[in-house]
Short mmCIF file of C-alpha atoms in Angstrom, two decimals:
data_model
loop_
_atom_site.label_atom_id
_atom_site.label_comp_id
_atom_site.label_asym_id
_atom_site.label_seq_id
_atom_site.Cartn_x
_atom_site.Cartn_y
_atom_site.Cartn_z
CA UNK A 1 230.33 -20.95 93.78
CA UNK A 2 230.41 -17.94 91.52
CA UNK A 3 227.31 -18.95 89.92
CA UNK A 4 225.44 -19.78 92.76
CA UNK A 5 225.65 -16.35 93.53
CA UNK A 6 224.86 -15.24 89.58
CA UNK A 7 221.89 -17.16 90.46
CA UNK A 8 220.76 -15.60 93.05
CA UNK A 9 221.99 -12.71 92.38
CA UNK A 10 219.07 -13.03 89.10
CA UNK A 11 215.98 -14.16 91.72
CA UNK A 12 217.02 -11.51 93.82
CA UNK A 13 216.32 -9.10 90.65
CA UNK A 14 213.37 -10.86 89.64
CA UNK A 15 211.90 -10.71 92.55
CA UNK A 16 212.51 -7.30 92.71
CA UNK A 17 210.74 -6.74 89.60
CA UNK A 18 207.99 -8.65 89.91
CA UNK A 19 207.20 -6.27 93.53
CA UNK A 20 206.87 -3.18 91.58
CA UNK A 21 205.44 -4.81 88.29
CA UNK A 22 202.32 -2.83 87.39
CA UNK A 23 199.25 -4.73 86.75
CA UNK A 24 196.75 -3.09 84.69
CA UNK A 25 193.21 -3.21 83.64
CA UNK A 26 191.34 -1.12 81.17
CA UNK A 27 187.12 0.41 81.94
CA UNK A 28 185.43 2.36 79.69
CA UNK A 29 188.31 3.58 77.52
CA UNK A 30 190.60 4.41 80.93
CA UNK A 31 193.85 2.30 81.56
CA UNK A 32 194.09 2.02 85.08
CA UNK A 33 197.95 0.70 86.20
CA UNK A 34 198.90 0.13 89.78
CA UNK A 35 201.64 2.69 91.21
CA UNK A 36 202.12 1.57 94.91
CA UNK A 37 200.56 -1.03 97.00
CA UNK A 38 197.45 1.08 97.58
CA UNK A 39 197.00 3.52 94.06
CA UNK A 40 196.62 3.50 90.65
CA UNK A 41 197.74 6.11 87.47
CA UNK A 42 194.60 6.51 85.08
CA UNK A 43 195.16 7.14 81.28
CA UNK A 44 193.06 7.66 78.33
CA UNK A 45 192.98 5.28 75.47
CA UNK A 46 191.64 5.96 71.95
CA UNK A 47 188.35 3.93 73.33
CA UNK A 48 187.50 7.05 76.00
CA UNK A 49 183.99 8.23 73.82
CA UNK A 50 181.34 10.13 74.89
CA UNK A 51 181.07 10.72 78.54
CA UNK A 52 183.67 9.35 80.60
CA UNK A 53 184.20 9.43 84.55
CA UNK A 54 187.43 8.08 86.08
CA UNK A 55 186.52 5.61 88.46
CA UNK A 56 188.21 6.87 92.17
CA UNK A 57 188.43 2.99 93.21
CA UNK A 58 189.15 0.66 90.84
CA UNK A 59 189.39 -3.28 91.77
CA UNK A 60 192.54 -4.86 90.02
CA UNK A 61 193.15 -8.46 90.75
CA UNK A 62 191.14 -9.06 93.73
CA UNK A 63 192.65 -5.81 95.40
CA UNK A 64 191.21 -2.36 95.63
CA UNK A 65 193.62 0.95 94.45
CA UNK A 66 192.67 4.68 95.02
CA UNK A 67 193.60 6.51 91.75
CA UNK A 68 195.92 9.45 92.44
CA UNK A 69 197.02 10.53 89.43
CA UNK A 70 196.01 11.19 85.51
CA UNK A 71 198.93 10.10 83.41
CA UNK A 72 199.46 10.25 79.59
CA UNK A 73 197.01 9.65 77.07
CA UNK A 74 197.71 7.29 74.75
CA UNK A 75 196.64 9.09 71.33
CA UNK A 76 197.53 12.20 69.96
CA UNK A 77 194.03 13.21 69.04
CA UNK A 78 191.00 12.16 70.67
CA UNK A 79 187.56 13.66 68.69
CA UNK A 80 184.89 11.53 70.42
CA UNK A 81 185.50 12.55 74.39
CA UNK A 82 183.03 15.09 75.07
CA UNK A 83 182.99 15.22 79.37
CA UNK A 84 184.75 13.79 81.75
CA UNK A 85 184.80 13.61 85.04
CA UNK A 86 187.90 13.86 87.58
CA UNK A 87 187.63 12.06 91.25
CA UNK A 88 188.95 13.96 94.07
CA UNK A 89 191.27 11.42 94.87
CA UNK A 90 193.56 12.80 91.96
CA UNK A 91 196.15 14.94 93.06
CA UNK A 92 197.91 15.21 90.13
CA UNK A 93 197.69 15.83 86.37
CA UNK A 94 200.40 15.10 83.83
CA UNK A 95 201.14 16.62 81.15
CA UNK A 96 199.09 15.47 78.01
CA UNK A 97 196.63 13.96 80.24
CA UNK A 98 194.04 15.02 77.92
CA UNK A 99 196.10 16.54 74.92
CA UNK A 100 193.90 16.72 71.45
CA UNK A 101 190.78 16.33 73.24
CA UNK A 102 189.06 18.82 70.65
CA UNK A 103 185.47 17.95 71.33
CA UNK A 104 186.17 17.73 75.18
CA UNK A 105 183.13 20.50 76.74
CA UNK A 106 183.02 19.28 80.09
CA UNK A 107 185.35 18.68 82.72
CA UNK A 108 184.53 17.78 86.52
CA UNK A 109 187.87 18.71 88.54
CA UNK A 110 188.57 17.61 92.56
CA UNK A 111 187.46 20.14 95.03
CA UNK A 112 190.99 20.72 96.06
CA UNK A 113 194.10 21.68 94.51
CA UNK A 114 196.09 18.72 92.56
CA UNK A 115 199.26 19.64 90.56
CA UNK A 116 198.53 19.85 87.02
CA UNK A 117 201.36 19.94 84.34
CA UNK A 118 201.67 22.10 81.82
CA UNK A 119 199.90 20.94 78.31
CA UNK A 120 197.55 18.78 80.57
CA UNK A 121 194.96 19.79 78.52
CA UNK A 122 196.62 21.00 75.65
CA UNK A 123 194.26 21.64 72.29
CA UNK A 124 191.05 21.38 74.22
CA UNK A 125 189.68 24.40 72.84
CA UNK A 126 185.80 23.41 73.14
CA UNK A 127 185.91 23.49 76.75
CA UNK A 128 182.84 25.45 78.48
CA UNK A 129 182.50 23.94 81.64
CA UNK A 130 184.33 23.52 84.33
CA UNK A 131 182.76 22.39 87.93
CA UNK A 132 183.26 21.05 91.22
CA UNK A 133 181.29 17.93 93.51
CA UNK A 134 179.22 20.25 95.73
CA UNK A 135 177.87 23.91 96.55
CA UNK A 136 181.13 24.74 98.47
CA UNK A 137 183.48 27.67 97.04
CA UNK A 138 186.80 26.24 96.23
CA UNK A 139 189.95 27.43 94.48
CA UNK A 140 190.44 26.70 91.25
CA UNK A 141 193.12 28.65 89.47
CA UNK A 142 195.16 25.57 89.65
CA UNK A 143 193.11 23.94 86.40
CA UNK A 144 192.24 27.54 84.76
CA UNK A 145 195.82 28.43 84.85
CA UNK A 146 196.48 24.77 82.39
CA UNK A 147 193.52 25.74 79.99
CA UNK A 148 193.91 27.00 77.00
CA UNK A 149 193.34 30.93 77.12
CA UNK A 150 191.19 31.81 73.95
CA UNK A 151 188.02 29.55 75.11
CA UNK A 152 184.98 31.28 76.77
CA UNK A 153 184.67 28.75 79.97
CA UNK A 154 182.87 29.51 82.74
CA UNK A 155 183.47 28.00 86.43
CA UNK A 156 180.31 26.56 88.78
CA UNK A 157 180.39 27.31 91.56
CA UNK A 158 182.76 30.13 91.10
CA UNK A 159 186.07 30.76 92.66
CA UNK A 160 186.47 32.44 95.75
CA UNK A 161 189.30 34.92 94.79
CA UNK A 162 187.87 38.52 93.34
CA UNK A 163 189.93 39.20 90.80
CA UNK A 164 188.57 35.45 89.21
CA UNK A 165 184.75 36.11 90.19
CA UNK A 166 185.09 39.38 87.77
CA UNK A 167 186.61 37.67 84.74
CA UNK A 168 183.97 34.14 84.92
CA UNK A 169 181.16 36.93 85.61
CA UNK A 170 182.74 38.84 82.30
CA UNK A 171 182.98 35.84 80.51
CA UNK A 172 179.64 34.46 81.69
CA UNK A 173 177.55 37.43 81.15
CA UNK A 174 179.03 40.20 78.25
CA UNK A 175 179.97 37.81 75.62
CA UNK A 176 177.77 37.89 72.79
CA UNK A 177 178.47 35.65 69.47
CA UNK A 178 177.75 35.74 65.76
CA UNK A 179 175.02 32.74 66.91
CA UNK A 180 174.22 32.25 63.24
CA UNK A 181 177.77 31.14 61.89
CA UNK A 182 179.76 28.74 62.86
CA UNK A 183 177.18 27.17 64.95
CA UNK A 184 178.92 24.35 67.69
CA UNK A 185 178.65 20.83 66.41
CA UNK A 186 178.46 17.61 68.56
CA UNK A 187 179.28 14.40 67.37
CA UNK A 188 176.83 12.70 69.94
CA UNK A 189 173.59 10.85 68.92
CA UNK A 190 170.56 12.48 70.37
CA UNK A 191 168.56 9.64 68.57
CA UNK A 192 165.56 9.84 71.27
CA UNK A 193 164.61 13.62 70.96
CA UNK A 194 162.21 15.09 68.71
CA UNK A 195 161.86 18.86 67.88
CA UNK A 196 158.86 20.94 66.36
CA UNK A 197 159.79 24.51 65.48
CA UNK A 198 157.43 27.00 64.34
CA UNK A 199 158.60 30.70 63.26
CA UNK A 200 155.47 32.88 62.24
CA UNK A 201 156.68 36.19 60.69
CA UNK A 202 154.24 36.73 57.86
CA UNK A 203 151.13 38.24 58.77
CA UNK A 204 149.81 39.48 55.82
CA UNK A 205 146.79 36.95 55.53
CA UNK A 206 145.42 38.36 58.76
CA UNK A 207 145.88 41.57 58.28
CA UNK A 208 148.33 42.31 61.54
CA UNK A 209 151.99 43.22 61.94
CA UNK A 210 154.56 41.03 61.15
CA UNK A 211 157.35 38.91 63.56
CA UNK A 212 160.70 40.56 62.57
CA UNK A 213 162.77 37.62 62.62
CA UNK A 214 160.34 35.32 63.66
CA UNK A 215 161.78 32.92 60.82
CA UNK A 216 165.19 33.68 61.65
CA UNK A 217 164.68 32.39 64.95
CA UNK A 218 162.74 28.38 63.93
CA UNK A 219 165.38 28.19 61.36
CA UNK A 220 168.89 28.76 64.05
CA UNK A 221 167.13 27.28 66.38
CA UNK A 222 166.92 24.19 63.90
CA UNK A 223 170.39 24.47 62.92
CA UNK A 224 171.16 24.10 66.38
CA UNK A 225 168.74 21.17 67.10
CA UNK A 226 170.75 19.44 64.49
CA UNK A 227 174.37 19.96 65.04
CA UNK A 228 174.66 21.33 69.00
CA UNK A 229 171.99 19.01 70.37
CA UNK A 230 172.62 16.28 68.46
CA UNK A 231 168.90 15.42 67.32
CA UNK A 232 168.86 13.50 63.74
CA UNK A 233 167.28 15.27 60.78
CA UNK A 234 164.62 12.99 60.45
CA UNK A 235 163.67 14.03 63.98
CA UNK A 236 163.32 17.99 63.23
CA UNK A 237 160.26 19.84 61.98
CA UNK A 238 160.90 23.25 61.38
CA UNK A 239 157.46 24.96 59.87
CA UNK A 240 156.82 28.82 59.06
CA UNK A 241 154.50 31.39 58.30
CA UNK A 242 152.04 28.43 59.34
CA UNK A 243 148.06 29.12 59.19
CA UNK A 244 145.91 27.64 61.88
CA UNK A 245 145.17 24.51 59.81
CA UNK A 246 149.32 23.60 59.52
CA UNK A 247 149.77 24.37 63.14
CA UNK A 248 147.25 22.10 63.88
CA UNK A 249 148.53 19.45 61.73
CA UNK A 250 151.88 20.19 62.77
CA UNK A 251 150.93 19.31 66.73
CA UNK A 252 148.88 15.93 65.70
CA UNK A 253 152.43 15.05 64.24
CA UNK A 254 154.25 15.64 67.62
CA UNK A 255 151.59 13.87 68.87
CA UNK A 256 151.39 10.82 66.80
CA UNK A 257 155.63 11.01 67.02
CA UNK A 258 155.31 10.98 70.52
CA UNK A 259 152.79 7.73 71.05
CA UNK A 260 154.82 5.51 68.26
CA UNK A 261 158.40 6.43 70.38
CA UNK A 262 157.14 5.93 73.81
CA UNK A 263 158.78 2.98 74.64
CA UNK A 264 162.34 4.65 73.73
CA UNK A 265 164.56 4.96 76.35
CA UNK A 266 164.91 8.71 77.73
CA UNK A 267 161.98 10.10 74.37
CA UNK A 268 162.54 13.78 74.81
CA UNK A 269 159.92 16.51 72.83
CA UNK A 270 161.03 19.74 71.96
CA UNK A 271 158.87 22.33 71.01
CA UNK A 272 159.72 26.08 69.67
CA UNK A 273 157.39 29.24 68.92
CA UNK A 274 158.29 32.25 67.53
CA UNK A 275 155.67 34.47 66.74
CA UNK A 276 152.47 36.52 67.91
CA UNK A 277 150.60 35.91 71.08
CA UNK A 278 147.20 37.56 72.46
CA UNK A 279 144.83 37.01 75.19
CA UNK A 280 141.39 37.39 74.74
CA UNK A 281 139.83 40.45 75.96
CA UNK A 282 137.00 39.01 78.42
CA UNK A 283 138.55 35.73 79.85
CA UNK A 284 142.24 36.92 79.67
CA UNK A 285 143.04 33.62 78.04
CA UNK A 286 146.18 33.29 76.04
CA UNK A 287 146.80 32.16 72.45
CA UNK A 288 149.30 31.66 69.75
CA UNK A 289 148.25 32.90 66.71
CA UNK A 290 148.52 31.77 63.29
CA UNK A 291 149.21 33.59 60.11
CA UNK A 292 145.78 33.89 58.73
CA UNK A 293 144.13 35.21 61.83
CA UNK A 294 143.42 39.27 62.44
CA UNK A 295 143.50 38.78 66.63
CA UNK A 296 140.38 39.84 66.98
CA UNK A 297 138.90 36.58 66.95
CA UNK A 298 140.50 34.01 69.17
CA UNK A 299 138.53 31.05 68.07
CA UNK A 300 140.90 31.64 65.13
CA UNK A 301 143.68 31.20 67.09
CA UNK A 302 145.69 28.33 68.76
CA UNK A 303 145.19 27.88 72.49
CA UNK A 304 147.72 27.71 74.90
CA UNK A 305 146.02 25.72 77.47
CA UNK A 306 145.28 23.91 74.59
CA UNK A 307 148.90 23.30 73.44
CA UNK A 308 149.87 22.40 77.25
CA UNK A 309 147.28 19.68 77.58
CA UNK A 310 148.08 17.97 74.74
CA UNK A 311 151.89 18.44 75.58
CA UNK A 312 151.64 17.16 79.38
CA UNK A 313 149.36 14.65 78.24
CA UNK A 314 152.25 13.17 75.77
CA UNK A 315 153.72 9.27 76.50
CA UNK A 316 157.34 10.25 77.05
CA UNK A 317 159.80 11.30 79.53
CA UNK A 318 160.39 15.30 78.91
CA UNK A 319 158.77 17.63 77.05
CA UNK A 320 160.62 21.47 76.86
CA UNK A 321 158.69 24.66 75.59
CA UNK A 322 160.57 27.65 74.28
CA UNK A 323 157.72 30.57 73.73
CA UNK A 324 159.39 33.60 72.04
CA UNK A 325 156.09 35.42 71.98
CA UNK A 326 154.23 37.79 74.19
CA UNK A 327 150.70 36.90 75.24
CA UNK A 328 149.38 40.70 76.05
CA UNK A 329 148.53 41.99 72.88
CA UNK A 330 151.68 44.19 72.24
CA UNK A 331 153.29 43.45 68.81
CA UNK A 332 157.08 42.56 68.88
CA UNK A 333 158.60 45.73 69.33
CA UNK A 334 156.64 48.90 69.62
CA UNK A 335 152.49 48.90 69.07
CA UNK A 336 149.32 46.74 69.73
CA UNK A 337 149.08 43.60 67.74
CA UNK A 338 144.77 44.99 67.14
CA UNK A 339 144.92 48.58 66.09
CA UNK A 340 142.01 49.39 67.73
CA UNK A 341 143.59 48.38 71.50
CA UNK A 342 145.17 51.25 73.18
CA UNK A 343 146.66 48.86 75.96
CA UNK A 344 148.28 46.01 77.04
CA UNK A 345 146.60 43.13 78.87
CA UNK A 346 148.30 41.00 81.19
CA UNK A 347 146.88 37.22 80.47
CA UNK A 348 146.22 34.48 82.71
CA UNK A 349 148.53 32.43 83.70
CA UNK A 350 149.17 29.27 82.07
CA UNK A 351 150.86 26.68 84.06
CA UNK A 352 152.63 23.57 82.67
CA UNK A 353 150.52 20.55 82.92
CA UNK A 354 151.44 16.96 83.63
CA UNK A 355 154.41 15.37 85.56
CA UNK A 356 156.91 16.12 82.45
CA UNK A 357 157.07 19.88 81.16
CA UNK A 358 159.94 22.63 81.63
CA UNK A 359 158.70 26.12 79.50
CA UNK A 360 160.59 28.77 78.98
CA UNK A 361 158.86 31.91 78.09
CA UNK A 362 159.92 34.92 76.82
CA UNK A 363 158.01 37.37 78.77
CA UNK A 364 155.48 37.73 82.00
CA UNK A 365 152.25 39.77 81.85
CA UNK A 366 151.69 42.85 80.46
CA UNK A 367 155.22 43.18 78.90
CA UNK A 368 156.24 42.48 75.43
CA UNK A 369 159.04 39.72 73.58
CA UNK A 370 161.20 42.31 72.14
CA UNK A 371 163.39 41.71 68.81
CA UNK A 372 167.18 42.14 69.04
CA UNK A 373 167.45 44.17 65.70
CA UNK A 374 170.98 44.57 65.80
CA UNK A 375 171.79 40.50 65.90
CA UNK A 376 168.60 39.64 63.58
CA UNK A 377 166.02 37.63 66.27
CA UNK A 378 163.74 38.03 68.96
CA UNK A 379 165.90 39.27 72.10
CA UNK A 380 165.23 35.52 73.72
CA UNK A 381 165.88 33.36 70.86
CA UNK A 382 169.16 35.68 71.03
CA UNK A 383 170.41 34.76 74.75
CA UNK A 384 168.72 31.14 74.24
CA UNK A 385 171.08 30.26 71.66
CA UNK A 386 173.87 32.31 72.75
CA UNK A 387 174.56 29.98 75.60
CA UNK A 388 174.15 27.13 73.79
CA UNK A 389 176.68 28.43 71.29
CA UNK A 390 179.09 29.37 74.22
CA UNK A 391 178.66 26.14 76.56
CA UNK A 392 178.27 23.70 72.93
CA UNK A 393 174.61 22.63 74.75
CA UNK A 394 176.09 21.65 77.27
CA UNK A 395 174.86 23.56 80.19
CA UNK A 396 171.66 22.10 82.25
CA UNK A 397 167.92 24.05 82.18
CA UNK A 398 169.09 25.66 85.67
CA UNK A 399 171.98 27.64 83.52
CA UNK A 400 170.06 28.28 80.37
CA UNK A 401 167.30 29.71 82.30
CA UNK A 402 169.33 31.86 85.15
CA UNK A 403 171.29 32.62 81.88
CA UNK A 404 168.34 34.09 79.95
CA UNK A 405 166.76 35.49 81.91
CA UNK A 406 169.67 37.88 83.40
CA UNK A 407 170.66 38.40 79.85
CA UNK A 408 167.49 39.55 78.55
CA UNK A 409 166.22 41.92 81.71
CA UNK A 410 169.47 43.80 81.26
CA UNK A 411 169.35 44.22 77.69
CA UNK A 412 165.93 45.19 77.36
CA UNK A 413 166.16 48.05 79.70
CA UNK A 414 169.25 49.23 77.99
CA UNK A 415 168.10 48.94 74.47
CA UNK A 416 164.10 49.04 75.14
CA UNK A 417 164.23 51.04 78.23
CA UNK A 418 160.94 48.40 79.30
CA UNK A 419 160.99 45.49 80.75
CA UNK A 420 161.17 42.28 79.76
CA UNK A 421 161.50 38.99 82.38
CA UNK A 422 161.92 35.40 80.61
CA UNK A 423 160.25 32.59 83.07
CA UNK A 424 161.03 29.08 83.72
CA UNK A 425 158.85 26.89 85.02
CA UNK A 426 158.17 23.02 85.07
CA UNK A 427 155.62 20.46 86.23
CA UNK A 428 158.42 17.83 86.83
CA UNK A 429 158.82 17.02 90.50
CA UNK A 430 161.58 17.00 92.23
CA UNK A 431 165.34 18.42 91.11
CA UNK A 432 164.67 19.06 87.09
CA UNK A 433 167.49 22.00 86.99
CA UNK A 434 169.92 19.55 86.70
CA UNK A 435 168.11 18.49 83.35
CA UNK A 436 170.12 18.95 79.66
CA UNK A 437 168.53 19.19 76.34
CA UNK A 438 170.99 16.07 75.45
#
């Protein structure tokens, strides 16, 4: 009788067991293990690369779970998750959820408050970006108060308590980094992008001032193409001090890039100019000039219209324009790029062509790219890359441009005492804010 009752004693146990077994299944690098009859504890495994996003339902054995809860990763060290993004389901966070994520930039939080442990996110010192589902204000202390302290994040939208909108607007707006050391380095592929930088400083051949820093600026910029956007070597042209003849051979090579890649998924053109712009006196036309021409004569010059036809007329899905010049005639800094020109002209307006174009330019009109002497580059190249150095590329054209621009008003009237107003503007319809340069 005794061990009838052992035995059933044992099925009683098993049974038991198997009720509160968890079943498991594994998506995109996330271990997903059942909790309850209705949710499910996600965890990180070494194979969580690149851009990850926690699914809020996940189907396990024919059932559906909600996932409540971000347990512990299973690594120590995780160099290969860049973003990830949380579901609002999640209301909690334990601790080394995402410990020795040291490449992790982005992270997408729930809208509302979830516990998170302490060391949730211990050793994730490369995160920039923290953000929420939708355009409505919501707490979140909860998450800043787990991050690591000695990382310049910023939070979109931004919190609704005072005291936090002052230190994200300090953060955001008065940090300014050595942009030329130490520059941010991705480990993702951004196989399908090509950049063509050109930095004319040198004007000595034509007789007018020169670009201070003009070659500063095409060669960071490159540095940054390479290691913070993630664009192969092979896939970077960086050209200076180039004569009308290179710069001409220079865009038949983005060209020709662009027709034998147009089939690639996602083919991406950058293009970069650092140097002397001037309109032409009688049809207020703008130009980039090269190094061997005086600016008297445009026809020795590189049109702009010019350059945007043949860039909106390119086989591939976005092309981006960064003009650190001026197109009025002023010189970068103080003075007229022609002696004899007592004035500024304001230029006509060149609009991006085609259905694929986002340009940022340095200045509007009459007004004139200044250099940042004190950090060594054009006062836009400056603020361009300092956000990319602070947000490891990460931020979208909406946030580099706001970003710029704000950056570059203020510090021109405080250093310059004139103004200078970066523009944005794009040809793409519909929302192209949301756009990244990876």
């Amino acid at each position: 009788m005794k061990s009838v009752y052992t035995i059933i004693a044992a099925c009683l146990l098993l049974a038991a067991t198997a009720a509160h077994a968890e079943d498991r299944m594994t998506v995109n690098g996330v271990q997903y293990a059942t909790t309850s009859g209705q949710t499910a504890t996600a965890c990180l495994t070494v194979k969580a690369i690149g851009d990850i996003e926690i699914a809020e339902k996940i189907r396990i054995k024919g059932k559906m779970y909600t996932t409540t809860e971000i347990g512990k990763a299973y690594f120590g060290k995780n160099e290969y998750l860049q973003s990830v993004v949380i579901p609002n389901s999640v209301k909690r966070i334990r601790k080394k959820a995402f410990a020795g994520c040291t490449n992790l930039v982005s992270v997408h939080i729930p809208k509302e408050n979830c516990q998170v442990e302490p060391d949730a996110f211990a050793g994730c010192t490369a995160i920039t970006l923290i953000s929420t589902d939708d355009n409505q204000l919501y707490p979140v202390d909860y998450v800043l108060a787990a991050m690591p302290k000695d990382i310049p994040y910023y939070v979109t939208p931004q919190p609704t308590s005072p005291a936090r909108d002052d230190k994200v607007g300090e953060i955001l707006s008065d940090l300014e980094y050595d942009v030329d050391n130490k520059i941010p380095v991705t480990k993702q592929e951004n196989k399908n992008t090509f950049a063509f930088i050109i930095g004319n400083e040198d004007y000595s051949l034509g007789g007018s001032a020169n670009v201070d820093f003009a070659v500063n600026d095409a060669r960071v910029f490159r540095e940054y193409c390479l290691n913070t956007l993630g664009i192969p070597e092979g896939n970077v042209k960086c050209y200076t001090n180039q004569t009308l003849g290179l710069m001409r051979r220079a865009i038949r090579l983005m060209k020709q890039t662009a027709i034998a890649n147009k089939d690639k998924k996602d083919c991406t053109i950058l293009f970069y100019y650092s140097g002397h712009g001037i309109p032409d006196e009688d049809t207020k036309t703008a130009y980039l000039v090269p190094t061997d021409a005086d600016g008297k004569y445009t026809e020795d010059c590189y049109s702009l219209n010019a350059l945007y036809t043949e860039l909106g007329s390119l086989p591939v899905r976005k092309v981006f324009v960064f003009l650190d010049a001026c197109f009025s005639g002023s010189q970068r800094g103080d003075g007229m790029l022609m002696a004899a020109r007592g004035l500024a002209l304001a230029p006509k307006e060149e609009k991006p062509l085609g259905d694929n174009m986002v340009i940022f330019s340095a200045a509007t009109g009459a007004e004139t790219a200044y250099p940042y002497k004190e950090r060594k580059h054009g006062m836009f190249t400056y603020y361009l890359l300092n956000m990319l150095y602070r947000t490891k590329g990460a931020c979208n054209i909406g946030e580099l441009g706001e970003y710029v621009g704000k950056k570059v008003a203020e510090k021109s009237v405080l250093v310059n005492s004139k103004k200078q107003t970066p523009t944005l503007t794009s040809s793409i319809r519909g929302e192209w804010k949301n756009l990244t340069l990876r």
